């Protein structure tokens, strides 16, 4: 999958207790489970042979420790804009629990009371994309599912709410890039395990 243009590799962090149970984990700093640590180490083999101009991570321990276990800890720079969606009052709750109180709720459409909306997350994603485009280089990014889904949507010029269309498993790798020139952003791979 070589390209003449920069490629941005996105890695979702390894499993945590809350990602396993389906609880919304925004700013709660959850550690990786043993299975999450094993999967994070497996990311190293899947990225073997690739080189990156920079490695960026969410400041959360789940994302940063995934970068460390994947062999990129010495290079990994924490960026606040890569933090997961702030779920506010819905932190630690599952979608089913939230929908019991608020039928039909979705995070991408409705956002979270005392937390962020899709537009808020989209603004952070846009700042990261501006940095990526300015760097014009291969960069490796470690973060969380909902943020990376919004980042993928915004990379393509879609509204942040369209992050709902992209699913990401733990310890998955996705690749953003370009097709014919730098004016044609594309998704080159998504949710690779």
PDB file of C-alpha atoms in Angstrom, residues 1-156:
ATOM      1  CA  UNK A   1       0.000   0.000   0.000  1.00  0.00           C
ATOM      2  CA  UNK A   2       2.650   2.510  -0.987  1.00  0.00           C
ATOM      3  CA  UNK A   3       1.707   6.033  -1.939  1.00  0.00           C
ATOM      4  CA  UNK A   4       3.557   9.053  -3.271  1.00  0.00           C
ATOM      5  CA  UNK A   5       1.578  11.149  -0.795  1.00  0.00           C
ATOM      6  CA  UNK A   6       1.657  11.287   3.012  1.00  0.00           C
ATOM      7  CA  UNK A   7      -0.271   8.628   4.903  1.00  0.00           C
ATOM      8  CA  UNK A   8      -1.730   9.053   8.346  1.00  0.00           C
ATOM      9  CA  UNK A   9      -1.964   5.834  10.354  1.00  0.00           C
ATOM     10  CA  UNK A  10      -4.630   5.909  13.071  1.00  0.00           C
ATOM     11  CA  UNK A  11      -4.515   3.408  15.935  1.00  0.00           C
ATOM     12  CA  UNK A  12      -7.371   2.981  18.360  1.00  0.00           C
ATOM     13  CA  UNK A  13      -6.129   2.086  21.831  1.00  0.00           C
ATOM     14  CA  UNK A  14      -6.245  -1.469  23.134  1.00  0.00           C
ATOM     15  CA  UNK A  15      -9.115  -2.848  25.181  1.00  0.00           C
ATOM     16  CA  UNK A  16     -10.051  -1.376  28.570  1.00  0.00           C
ATOM     17  CA  UNK A  17     -12.633  -2.708  31.025  1.00  0.00           C
ATOM     18  CA  UNK A  18     -15.068  -0.042  29.852  1.00  0.00           C
ATOM     19  CA  UNK A  19     -14.486  -0.541  26.113  1.00  0.00           C
ATOM     20  CA  UNK A  20     -15.159  -4.236  26.759  1.00  0.00           C
ATOM     21  CA  UNK A  21     -18.424  -3.487  28.608  1.00  0.00           C
ATOM     22  CA  UNK A  22     -19.532  -0.757  26.198  1.00  0.00           C
ATOM     23  CA  UNK A  23     -19.363   2.069  28.740  1.00  0.00           C
ATOM     24  CA  UNK A  24     -18.629   5.531  27.379  1.00  0.00           C
ATOM     25  CA  UNK A  25     -15.043   6.363  28.336  1.00  0.00           C
ATOM     26  CA  UNK A  26     -14.197   9.955  27.611  1.00  0.00           C
ATOM     27  CA  UNK A  27     -11.996  11.584  30.204  1.00  0.00           C
ATOM     28  CA  UNK A  28     -11.916   8.744  32.756  1.00  0.00           C
ATOM     29  CA  UNK A  29      -8.333   7.547  32.542  1.00  0.00           C
ATOM     30  CA  UNK A  30      -8.829   3.792  32.245  1.00  0.00           C
ATOM     31  CA  UNK A  31      -5.846   1.429  31.985  1.00  0.00           C
ATOM     32  CA  UNK A  32      -5.603  -1.264  29.342  1.00  0.00           C
ATOM     33  CA  UNK A  33      -6.762  -4.751  30.269  1.00  0.00           C
ATOM     34  CA  UNK A  34      -4.307  -7.640  29.906  1.00  0.00           C
ATOM     35  CA  UNK A  35      -5.958  -8.437  26.541  1.00  0.00           C
ATOM     36  CA  UNK A  36      -5.573  -4.762  25.605  1.00  0.00           C
ATOM     37  CA  UNK A  37      -1.873  -4.863  26.415  1.00  0.00           C
ATOM     38  CA  UNK A  38      -1.396  -7.990  24.295  1.00  0.00           C
ATOM     39  CA  UNK A  39      -3.259  -6.379  21.381  1.00  0.00           C
ATOM     40  CA  UNK A  40      -1.220  -3.172  21.746  1.00  0.00           C
ATOM     41  CA  UNK A  41       2.007  -5.185  21.493  1.00  0.00           C
ATOM     42  CA  UNK A  42       0.573  -6.801  18.355  1.00  0.00           C
ATOM     43  CA  UNK A  43       0.256  -3.375  16.730  1.00  0.00           C
ATOM     44  CA  UNK A  44       4.071  -3.258  16.536  1.00  0.00           C
ATOM     45  CA  UNK A  45       4.229  -6.240  14.176  1.00  0.00           C
ATOM     46  CA  UNK A  46       1.462  -4.775  12.022  1.00  0.00           C
ATOM     47  CA  UNK A  47       3.383  -1.496  11.621  1.00  0.00           C
ATOM     48  CA  UNK A  48       6.771  -3.164  11.124  1.00  0.00           C
ATOM     49  CA  UNK A  49       8.820  -1.638   8.356  1.00  0.00           C
ATOM     50  CA  UNK A  50       6.932   1.657   8.351  1.00  0.00           C
ATOM     51  CA  UNK A  51       8.569   4.902   9.382  1.00  0.00           C
ATOM     52  CA  UNK A  52       6.866   8.039  10.616  1.00  0.00           C
ATOM     53  CA  UNK A  53       7.958  11.666  10.814  1.00  0.00           C
ATOM     54  CA  UNK A  54       6.028  12.014  14.048  1.00  0.00           C
ATOM     55  CA  UNK A  55       3.980   9.977  16.505  1.00  0.00           C
ATOM     56  CA  UNK A  56       1.078  11.694  18.270  1.00  0.00           C
ATOM     57  CA  UNK A  57      -1.045  10.377  21.113  1.00  0.00           C
ATOM     58  CA  UNK A  58      -4.031  11.349  23.151  1.00  0.00           C
ATOM     59  CA  UNK A  59      -2.879  12.103  26.703  1.00  0.00           C
ATOM     60  CA  UNK A  60      -5.064   9.264  28.049  1.00  0.00           C
ATOM     61  CA  UNK A  61      -3.100   6.350  29.476  1.00  0.00           C
ATOM     62  CA  UNK A  62      -5.037   3.898  27.297  1.00  0.00           C
ATOM     63  CA  UNK A  63      -3.870   5.619  24.087  1.00  0.00           C
ATOM     64  CA  UNK A  64      -0.389   6.574  25.252  1.00  0.00           C
ATOM     65  CA  UNK A  65       0.314   3.123  26.730  1.00  0.00           C
ATOM     66  CA  UNK A  66      -0.849   1.566  23.456  1.00  0.00           C
ATOM     67  CA  UNK A  67       1.800   3.682  21.705  1.00  0.00           C
ATOM     68  CA  UNK A  68       4.414   2.559  24.248  1.00  0.00           C
ATOM     69  CA  UNK A  69       3.545  -1.141  23.969  1.00  0.00           C
ATOM     70  CA  UNK A  70       3.529  -0.835  20.161  1.00  0.00           C
ATOM     71  CA  UNK A  71       7.123   0.402  20.365  1.00  0.00           C
ATOM     72  CA  UNK A  72       6.585   4.127  19.771  1.00  0.00           C
ATOM     73  CA  UNK A  73       6.681   5.495  23.328  1.00  0.00           C
ATOM     74  CA  UNK A  74      10.024   7.265  22.946  1.00  0.00           C
ATOM     75  CA  UNK A  75       8.675   9.244  19.977  1.00  0.00           C
ATOM     76  CA  UNK A  76       5.077   9.733  21.118  1.00  0.00           C
ATOM     77  CA  UNK A  77       3.996  13.339  21.706  1.00  0.00           C
ATOM     78  CA  UNK A  78       0.798  13.865  23.690  1.00  0.00           C
ATOM     79  CA  UNK A  79      -1.712  16.255  22.118  1.00  0.00           C
ATOM     80  CA  UNK A  80      -4.769  17.422  24.045  1.00  0.00           C
ATOM     81  CA  UNK A  81      -6.846  17.738  20.866  1.00  0.00           C
ATOM     82  CA  UNK A  82      -6.586  13.939  20.416  1.00  0.00           C
ATOM     83  CA  UNK A  83      -8.581  13.259  23.607  1.00  0.00           C
ATOM     84  CA  UNK A  84     -11.722  11.178  23.332  1.00  0.00           C
ATOM     85  CA  UNK A  85     -15.147  12.809  23.201  1.00  0.00           C
ATOM     86  CA  UNK A  86     -16.068  14.399  26.533  1.00  0.00           C
ATOM     87  CA  UNK A  87     -19.231  12.484  27.470  1.00  0.00           C
ATOM     88  CA  UNK A  88     -20.032  14.759  30.408  1.00  0.00           C
ATOM     89  CA  UNK A  89     -23.060  13.407  32.305  1.00  0.00           C
ATOM     90  CA  UNK A  90     -22.973  10.215  30.221  1.00  0.00           C
ATOM     91  CA  UNK A  91     -19.450   9.214  31.246  1.00  0.00           C
ATOM     92  CA  UNK A  92     -19.359   5.559  32.303  1.00  0.00           C
ATOM     93  CA  UNK A  93     -22.835   4.780  30.952  1.00  0.00           C
ATOM     94  CA  UNK A  94     -23.675   2.409  28.116  1.00  0.00           C
ATOM     95  CA  UNK A  95     -25.794   3.476  25.146  1.00  0.00           C
ATOM     96  CA  UNK A  96     -28.578   1.236  26.424  1.00  0.00           C
ATOM     97  CA  UNK A  97     -28.557   2.982  29.829  1.00  0.00           C
ATOM     98  CA  UNK A  98     -28.651   6.414  28.206  1.00  0.00           C
ATOM     99  CA  UNK A  99     -31.448   5.429  25.825  1.00  0.00           C
ATOM    100  CA  UNK A 100     -33.531   4.138  28.739  1.00  0.00           C
ATOM    101  CA  UNK A 101     -33.681   7.777  29.922  1.00  0.00           C
ATOM    102  CA  UNK A 102     -33.466   9.393  26.484  1.00  0.00           C
ATOM    103  CA  UNK A 103     -34.998   7.109  23.801  1.00  0.00           C
ATOM    104  CA  UNK A 104     -33.350   7.292  20.392  1.00  0.00           C
ATOM    105  CA  UNK A 105     -30.260   9.099  21.666  1.00  0.00           C
ATOM    106  CA  UNK A 106     -27.047   8.882  19.648  1.00  0.00           C
ATOM    107  CA  UNK A 107     -23.804  10.587  20.591  1.00  0.00           C
ATOM    108  CA  UNK A 108     -23.124  11.816  17.066  1.00  0.00           C
ATOM    109  CA  UNK A 109     -26.512  13.523  16.677  1.00  0.00           C
ATOM    110  CA  UNK A 110     -27.305  14.560  20.247  1.00  0.00           C
ATOM    111  CA  UNK A 111     -23.979  15.040  22.027  1.00  0.00           C
ATOM    112  CA  UNK A 112     -23.756  14.858  25.801  1.00  0.00           C
ATOM    113  CA  UNK A 113     -25.080  17.140  28.548  1.00  0.00           C
ATOM    114  CA  UNK A 114     -22.180  18.816  30.358  1.00  0.00           C
ATOM    115  CA  UNK A 115     -19.927  17.352  27.667  1.00  0.00           C
ATOM    116  CA  UNK A 116     -19.207  17.828  23.982  1.00  0.00           C
ATOM    117  CA  UNK A 117     -21.302  17.928  20.827  1.00  0.00           C
ATOM    118  CA  UNK A 118     -20.184  16.514  17.481  1.00  0.00           C
ATOM    119  CA  UNK A 119     -19.321  20.089  16.431  1.00  0.00           C
ATOM    120  CA  UNK A 120     -17.020  20.454  19.464  1.00  0.00           C
ATOM    121  CA  UNK A 121     -15.200  17.222  18.623  1.00  0.00           C
ATOM    122  CA  UNK A 122     -15.146  18.210  14.948  1.00  0.00           C
ATOM    123  CA  UNK A 123     -13.392  21.481  15.820  1.00  0.00           C
ATOM    124  CA  UNK A 124     -10.650  19.540  17.622  1.00  0.00           C
ATOM    125  CA  UNK A 125     -10.382  17.126  14.691  1.00  0.00           C
ATOM    126  CA  UNK A 126     -10.062  20.065  12.295  1.00  0.00           C
ATOM    127  CA  UNK A 127      -7.130  21.459  14.294  1.00  0.00           C
ATOM    128  CA  UNK A 128      -5.396  18.052  14.140  1.00  0.00           C
ATOM    129  CA  UNK A 129      -6.063  17.815  10.385  1.00  0.00           C
ATOM    130  CA  UNK A 130      -4.597  21.289   9.859  1.00  0.00           C
ATOM    131  CA  UNK A 131      -1.430  20.137  11.672  1.00  0.00           C
ATOM    132  CA  UNK A 132      -1.307  16.915   9.631  1.00  0.00           C
ATOM    133  CA  UNK A 133      -1.660  18.761   6.337  1.00  0.00           C
ATOM    134  CA  UNK A 134       0.934  21.359   7.346  1.00  0.00           C
ATOM    135  CA  UNK A 135       3.392  18.586   8.273  1.00  0.00           C
ATOM    136  CA  UNK A 136       2.810  16.919   4.875  1.00  0.00           C
ATOM    137  CA  UNK A 137       4.453  13.729   6.175  1.00  0.00           C
ATOM    138  CA  UNK A 138       3.651  10.206   7.337  1.00  0.00           C
ATOM    139  CA  UNK A 139       2.356  10.485  10.906  1.00  0.00           C
ATOM    140  CA  UNK A 140       1.150   7.866  13.385  1.00  0.00           C
ATOM    141  CA  UNK A 141      -1.766   8.810  15.667  1.00  0.00           C
ATOM    142  CA  UNK A 142      -2.997   6.958  18.789  1.00  0.00           C
ATOM    143  CA  UNK A 143      -6.425   7.910  20.159  1.00  0.00           C
ATOM    144  CA  UNK A 144      -9.937   6.626  20.934  1.00  0.00           C
ATOM    145  CA  UNK A 145     -12.837   5.423  18.809  1.00  0.00           C
ATOM    146  CA  UNK A 146     -15.318   8.285  18.692  1.00  0.00           C
ATOM    147  CA  UNK A 147     -12.636  10.931  18.226  1.00  0.00           C
ATOM    148  CA  UNK A 148     -10.955   8.950  15.432  1.00  0.00           C
ATOM    149  CA  UNK A 149     -14.317   8.366  13.757  1.00  0.00           C
ATOM    150  CA  UNK A 150     -14.933  12.123  13.684  1.00  0.00           C
ATOM    151  CA  UNK A 151     -11.364  12.673  12.463  1.00  0.00           C
ATOM    152  CA  UNK A 152     -11.988  10.248   9.586  1.00  0.00           C
ATOM    153  CA  UNK A 153     -15.201  12.038   8.620  1.00  0.00           C
ATOM    154  CA  UNK A 154     -13.592  15.484   8.761  1.00  0.00           C
ATOM    155  CA  UNK A 155     -10.562  14.260   6.753  1.00  0.00           C
ATOM    156  CA  UNK A 156     -13.005  13.556   3.921  1.00  0.00           C
TER     157      UNK A 156
END
